[in-house]
Amino acid sequence: MRHPAIVFFQTGSNDYVSLKGTAAEKVAVCMDYKKQMFAEIHKQLPVAKLVVMSGLLLPGRSEYRELAEEINRALAALCEKTDYLWFVDASAMTWGGQGYADELFIKGGIHLNHEGQLLWMRNYIRPVIETLISEFDLTQVQKEG
């Protein structure tokens, strides 16, 4: 049986918008779930490289921006200390510190439009794939992909 060499995880706002409690409690619940999920997948796929994409900062859920940023920081810290996790922070793509990149979203401001998806893939997803292929000699990914 063949196993994937690289697995991507996207943190989405659905992971935390329905949680109850303080921001710190929501971060803790979200992170506990993710730690358990990553550990279980690593157990099932011990040689796979697990890539954790940051949650995008969404104009349609702007009330959760600070919470999303806290979760992104916690994910980055977890990936930094876990040898099988790689973190990709794409939050700057959608939030420039002063405002959102509304032009990258479909109506509602929660999902990327085609232009946003291409930018995300070209600037964030493809580079980490290329880095992992090079760093770990995963040339079979290039041949199969």
C-alpha atoms as an extended CHARMM CRD file, in Angstrom:
* protein
*
       145  EXT
         1         1  MET       CA              0.0000000000        0.0000000000        0.0000000000  PROA      1               0.0000000000
         2         2  ARG       CA              1.2870000000        3.4560000000       -0.8980000000  PROA      2               0.0000000000
         3         3  HSD       CA              1.2070000000        6.3210000000        1.5620000000  PROA      3               0.0000000000
         4         4  PRO       CA              1.3430000000       10.0510000000        0.9100000000  PROA      4               0.0000000000
         5         5  ALA       CA              4.7220000000       11.7410000000        1.2780000000  PROA      5               0.0000000000
         6         6  ILE       CA              3.2070000000       15.1320000000        2.1610000000  PROA      6               0.0000000000
         7         7  VAL       CA             -0.1270000000       15.8400000000        3.8720000000  PROA      7               0.0000000000
         8         8  PHE       CA             -1.6300000000       19.3300000000        4.1520000000  PROA      8               0.0000000000
         9         9  PHE       CA             -3.9360000000       20.5940000000        6.8990000000  PROA      9               0.0000000000
        10        10  GLN       CA             -5.8970000000       23.8020000000        6.5940000000  PROA      10              0.0000000000
        11        11  THR       CA             -7.0540000000       25.5490000000        9.7320000000  PROA      11              0.0000000000
        12        12  GLY       CA            -10.4180000000       27.0770000000        8.9960000000  PROA      12              0.0000000000
        13        13  SER       CA            -12.6880000000       29.3520000000       10.9470000000  PROA      13              0.0000000000
        14        14  ASN       CA            -15.2040000000       26.5100000000       11.3050000000  PROA      14              0.0000000000
        15        15  ASP       CA            -12.6750000000       24.9800000000       13.7130000000  PROA      15              0.0000000000
        16        16  TYR       CA            -13.4180000000       27.6310000000       16.3310000000  PROA      16              0.0000000000
        17        17  VAL       CA            -16.4470000000       29.8270000000       15.5400000000  PROA      17              0.0000000000
        18        18  SER       CA            -18.8960000000       27.5230000000       17.3070000000  PROA      18              0.0000000000
        19        19  LEU       CA            -16.7440000000       26.9920000000       20.4070000000  PROA      19              0.0000000000
        20        20  LYS       CA            -17.9190000000       28.4530000000       23.7160000000  PROA      20              0.0000000000
        21        21  GLY       CA            -15.7400000000       30.1770000000       26.3000000000  PROA      21              0.0000000000
        22        22  THR       CA            -13.0350000000       32.8060000000       26.4330000000  PROA      22              0.0000000000
        23        23  ALA       CA            -10.5290000000       33.2990000000       23.6390000000  PROA      23              0.0000000000
        24        24  ALA       CA             -7.9110000000       31.4160000000       25.6870000000  PROA      24              0.0000000000
        25        25  GLU       CA            -10.3260000000       28.5200000000       26.2260000000  PROA      25              0.0000000000
        26        26  LYS       CA            -11.1700000000       28.4000000000       22.5240000000  PROA      26              0.0000000000
        27        27  VAL       CA             -7.4720000000       28.3550000000       21.5980000000  PROA      27              0.0000000000
        28        28  ALA       CA             -6.8460000000       25.5570000000       24.1250000000  PROA      28              0.0000000000
        29        29  VAL       CA             -9.7400000000       23.4160000000       22.8420000000  PROA      29              0.0000000000
        30        30  CYS       CA             -8.7690000000       23.9860000000       19.2190000000  PROA      30              0.0000000000
        31        31  MET       CA             -5.1090000000       23.1850000000       19.8780000000  PROA      31              0.0000000000
        32        32  ASP       CA             -5.8700000000       20.0850000000       21.9670000000  PROA      32              0.0000000000
        33        33  TYR       CA             -7.9310000000       18.7120000000       19.0970000000  PROA      33              0.0000000000
        34        34  LYS       CA             -5.2650000000       19.5420000000       16.5180000000  PROA      34              0.0000000000
        35        35  LYS       CA             -2.4150000000       18.0610000000       18.6010000000  PROA      35              0.0000000000
        36        36  GLN       CA             -4.3760000000       14.8330000000       18.9720000000  PROA      36              0.0000000000
        37        37  MET       CA             -5.2280000000       14.7600000000       15.2580000000  PROA      37              0.0000000000
        38        38  PHE       CA             -1.6320000000       15.4330000000       14.1470000000  PROA      38              0.0000000000
        39        39  ALA       CA             -0.2680000000       12.7770000000       16.5340000000  PROA      39              0.0000000000
        40        40  GLU       CA             -2.7750000000       10.1970000000       15.2850000000  PROA      40              0.0000000000
        41        41  ILE       CA             -2.0200000000       10.9050000000       11.6380000000  PROA      41              0.0000000000
        42        42  HSD       CA              1.7230000000       10.7980000000       12.3450000000  PROA      42              0.0000000000
        43        43  LYS       CA              1.1980000000        7.4160000000       14.0140000000  PROA      43              0.0000000000
        44        44  GLN       CA             -0.6350000000        6.1540000000       10.9060000000  PROA      44              0.0000000000
        45        45  LEU       CA              1.7770000000        7.8090000000        8.4340000000  PROA      45              0.0000000000
        46        46  PRO       CA              5.1090000000        8.0160000000       10.2960000000  PROA      46              0.0000000000
        47        47  VAL       CA              7.2200000000        9.0490000000        7.2970000000  PROA      47              0.0000000000
        48        48  ALA       CA              4.8030000000       11.6150000000        5.8810000000  PROA      48              0.0000000000
        49        49  LYS       CA              5.6330000000       15.3000000000        6.1960000000  PROA      49              0.0000000000
        50        50  LEU       CA              2.6530000000       17.0850000000        7.7470000000  PROA      50              0.0000000000
        51        51  VAL       CA              2.1880000000       20.6800000000        6.5970000000  PROA      51              0.0000000000
        52        52  VAL       CA             -0.0410000000       22.9130000000        8.7050000000  PROA      52              0.0000000000
        53        53  MET       CA             -1.4300000000       25.9090000000        6.8460000000  PROA      53              0.0000000000
        54        54  SER       CA             -2.3110000000       28.9270000000        8.9530000000  PROA      54              0.0000000000
        55        55  GLY       CA             -5.8830000000       30.0090000000        9.1780000000  PROA      55              0.0000000000
        56        56  LEU       CA             -6.5480000000       32.7790000000        6.6950000000  PROA      56              0.0000000000
        57        57  LEU       CA             -7.7670000000       36.0400000000        8.1690000000  PROA      57              0.0000000000
        58        58  LEU       CA            -11.2150000000       36.4860000000        6.6840000000  PROA      58              0.0000000000
        59        59  PRO       CA            -13.1110000000       39.6980000000        5.9630000000  PROA      59              0.0000000000
        60        60  GLY       CA            -16.3780000000       37.7790000000        6.3510000000  PROA      60              0.0000000000
        61        61  ARG       CA            -15.3980000000       36.7540000000        9.8740000000  PROA      61              0.0000000000
        62        62  SER       CA            -13.4500000000       39.8140000000       10.9170000000  PROA      62              0.0000000000
        63        63  GLU       CA            -14.7460000000       39.5320000000       14.4840000000  PROA      63              0.0000000000
        64        64  TYR       CA            -12.5530000000       36.4090000000       14.8290000000  PROA      64              0.0000000000
        65        65  ARG       CA             -9.3200000000       37.9350000000       13.4830000000  PROA      65              0.0000000000
        66        66  GLU       CA             -7.5660000000       38.1910000000       16.8540000000  PROA      66              0.0000000000
        67        67  LEU       CA             -8.6170000000       34.6500000000       17.7760000000  PROA      67              0.0000000000
        68        68  ALA       CA             -7.3920000000       33.3490000000       14.4040000000  PROA      68              0.0000000000
        69        69  GLU       CA             -4.0700000000       35.1150000000       14.9540000000  PROA      69              0.0000000000
        70        70  GLU       CA             -3.7390000000       33.5050000000       18.4110000000  PROA      70              0.0000000000
        71        71  ILE       CA             -4.4550000000       30.0710000000       16.9660000000  PROA      71              0.0000000000
        72        72  ASN       CA             -1.9350000000       30.7030000000       14.1760000000  PROA      72              0.0000000000
        73        73  ARG       CA              0.7350000000       31.6300000000       16.7560000000  PROA      73              0.0000000000
        74        74  ALA       CA             -0.0420000000       28.4710000000       18.7490000000  PROA      74              0.0000000000
        75        75  LEU       CA              0.1480000000       26.3470000000       15.5940000000  PROA      75              0.0000000000
        76        76  ALA       CA              3.4750000000       27.9220000000       14.6150000000  PROA      76              0.0000000000
        77        77  ALA       CA              4.8770000000       27.1980000000       18.0870000000  PROA      77              0.0000000000
        78        78  LEU       CA              3.6530000000       23.5940000000       17.9480000000  PROA      78              0.0000000000
        79        79  CYS       CA              5.1960000000       23.0620000000       14.5160000000  PROA      79              0.0000000000
        80        80  GLU       CA              8.4710000000       24.6410000000       15.6340000000  PROA      80              0.0000000000
        81        81  LYS       CA              8.8960000000       22.0280000000       18.3680000000  PROA      81              0.0000000000
        82        82  THR       CA              7.4780000000       19.0120000000       16.4790000000  PROA      82              0.0000000000
        83        83  ASP       CA              9.8580000000       17.3880000000       14.0060000000  PROA      83              0.0000000000
        84        84  TYR       CA              7.1820000000       16.0560000000       11.6520000000  PROA      84              0.0000000000
        85        85  LEU       CA              5.1690000000       19.3050000000       11.3460000000  PROA      85              0.0000000000
        86        86  TRP       CA              5.8450000000       22.2900000000        9.0650000000  PROA      86              0.0000000000
        87        87  PHE       CA              3.9320000000       25.5460000000        9.4400000000  PROA      87              0.0000000000
        88        88  VAL       CA              3.0530000000       27.8380000000        6.5460000000  PROA      88              0.0000000000
        89        89  ASP       CA              1.7840000000       31.2710000000        7.5370000000  PROA      89              0.0000000000
        90        90  ALA       CA             -0.3830000000       32.6630000000        4.7510000000  PROA      90              0.0000000000
        91        91  SER       CA             -2.2340000000       35.1850000000        6.9150000000  PROA      91              0.0000000000
        92        92  ALA       CA             -0.4410000000       38.1740000000        5.3390000000  PROA      92              0.0000000000
        93        93  MET       CA             -2.0460000000       37.2280000000        2.0350000000  PROA      93              0.0000000000
        94        94  THR       CA             -5.4830000000       38.2530000000        3.2900000000  PROA      94              0.0000000000
        95        95  TRP       CA             -4.7340000000       40.7830000000        6.0500000000  PROA      95              0.0000000000
        96        96  GLY       CA             -2.2650000000       43.6080000000        5.5840000000  PROA      96              0.0000000000
        97        97  GLY       CA             -2.3870000000       44.9400000000        9.1300000000  PROA      97              0.0000000000
        98        98  GLN       CA             -4.7540000000       47.7600000000        8.1950000000  PROA      98              0.0000000000
        99        99  GLY       CA             -7.3520000000       45.9610000000        6.1130000000  PROA      99              0.0000000000
       100       100  TYR       CA             -8.3990000000       42.8340000000        4.2700000000  PROA      100             0.0000000000
       101       101  ALA       CA             -7.6070000000       41.8620000000        0.6910000000  PROA      101             0.0000000000
       102       102  ASP       CA            -11.3180000000       41.7420000000       -0.2010000000  PROA      102             0.0000000000
       103       103  GLU       CA            -10.5020000000       41.2670000000       -3.8860000000  PROA      103             0.0000000000
       104       104  LEU       CA             -9.2800000000       37.7130000000       -3.1090000000  PROA      104             0.0000000000
       105       105  PHE       CA            -12.6570000000       36.5310000000       -1.7840000000  PROA      105             0.0000000000
       106       106  ILE       CA            -16.0290000000       35.5870000000       -3.1800000000  PROA      106             0.0000000000
       107       107  LYS       CA            -19.1320000000       37.3190000000       -1.8300000000  PROA      107             0.0000000000
       108       108  GLY       CA            -19.3890000000       36.8400000000        1.9100000000  PROA      108             0.0000000000
       109       109  GLY       CA            -15.6510000000       37.1490000000        2.4730000000  PROA      109             0.0000000000
       110       110  ILE       CA            -15.0920000000       33.6270000000        3.8080000000  PROA      110             0.0000000000
       111       111  HSD       CA            -13.8880000000       31.6550000000        0.7740000000  PROA      111             0.0000000000
       112       112  LEU       CA            -11.1230000000       32.5560000000       -1.6490000000  PROA      112             0.0000000000
       113       113  ASN       CA            -12.0470000000       33.3050000000       -5.2430000000  PROA      113             0.0000000000
       114       114  HSD       CA            -10.0840000000       31.8060000000       -8.1350000000  PROA      114             0.0000000000
       115       115  GLU       CA             -7.4550000000       34.5670000000       -8.0540000000  PROA      115             0.0000000000
       116       116  GLY       CA             -7.0440000000       34.0750000000       -4.2880000000  PROA      116             0.0000000000
       117       117  GLN       CA             -6.7060000000       30.3110000000       -4.6790000000  PROA      117             0.0000000000
       118       118  LEU       CA             -4.0210000000       30.7160000000       -7.3440000000  PROA      118             0.0000000000
       119       119  LEU       CA             -2.0980000000       33.2030000000       -5.2080000000  PROA      119             0.0000000000
       120       120  TRP       CA             -2.3500000000       30.8840000000       -2.1890000000  PROA      120             0.0000000000
       121       121  MET       CA             -1.1080000000       27.9330000000       -4.2240000000  PROA      121             0.0000000000
       122       122  ARG       CA              1.7190000000       29.8030000000       -5.9730000000  PROA      122             0.0000000000
       123       123  ASN       CA              3.0390000000       31.7570000000       -2.9960000000  PROA      123             0.0000000000
       124       124  TYR       CA              2.4480000000       29.3870000000       -0.0810000000  PROA      124             0.0000000000
       125       125  ILE       CA              1.5790000000       25.7930000000       -1.0340000000  PROA      125             0.0000000000
       126       126  ARG       CA              3.9380000000       25.1820000000       -3.9630000000  PROA      126             0.0000000000
       127       127  PRO       CA              7.0110000000       26.6530000000       -2.1970000000  PROA      127             0.0000000000
       128       128  VAL       CA              6.6590000000       24.3420000000        0.8130000000  PROA      128             0.0000000000
       129       129  ILE       CA              6.1670000000       21.3330000000       -1.4670000000  PROA      129             0.0000000000
       130       130  GLU       CA              9.3310000000       22.2780000000       -3.3640000000  PROA      130             0.0000000000
       131       131  THR       CA             11.2440000000       22.7890000000       -0.1030000000  PROA      131             0.0000000000
       132       132  LEU       CA             10.1870000000       19.4050000000        1.2800000000  PROA      132             0.0000000000
       133       133  ILE       CA             10.9890000000       17.6410000000       -2.0090000000  PROA      133             0.0000000000
       134       134  SER       CA             14.4700000000       19.1360000000       -1.9800000000  PROA      134             0.0000000000
       135       135  GLU       CA             15.1710000000       18.7900000000        1.7440000000  PROA      135             0.0000000000
       136       136  PHE       CA             14.0100000000       15.1730000000        2.0200000000  PROA      136             0.0000000000
       137       137  ASP       CA             14.7260000000       13.9290000000       -1.5180000000  PROA      137             0.0000000000
       138       138  LEU       CA             11.0600000000       13.2780000000       -2.2330000000  PROA      138             0.0000000000
       139       139  THR       CA             11.5820000000       13.1090000000       -5.9730000000  PROA      139             0.0000000000
       140       140  GLN       CA              8.7810000000       10.5300000000       -6.2550000000  PROA      140             0.0000000000
       141       141  VAL       CA              6.3480000000       13.3580000000       -5.4490000000  PROA      141             0.0000000000
       142       142  GLN       CA              7.4980000000       15.2230000000       -8.5680000000  PROA      142             0.0000000000
       143       143  LYS       CA              7.1900000000       12.1160000000      -10.7310000000  PROA      143             0.0000000000
       144       144  GLU       CA              3.7190000000       11.2290000000       -9.4560000000  PROA      144             0.0000000000
       145       145  GLY       CA              2.3200000000       14.7600000000       -9.1150000000  PROA      145             0.0000000000
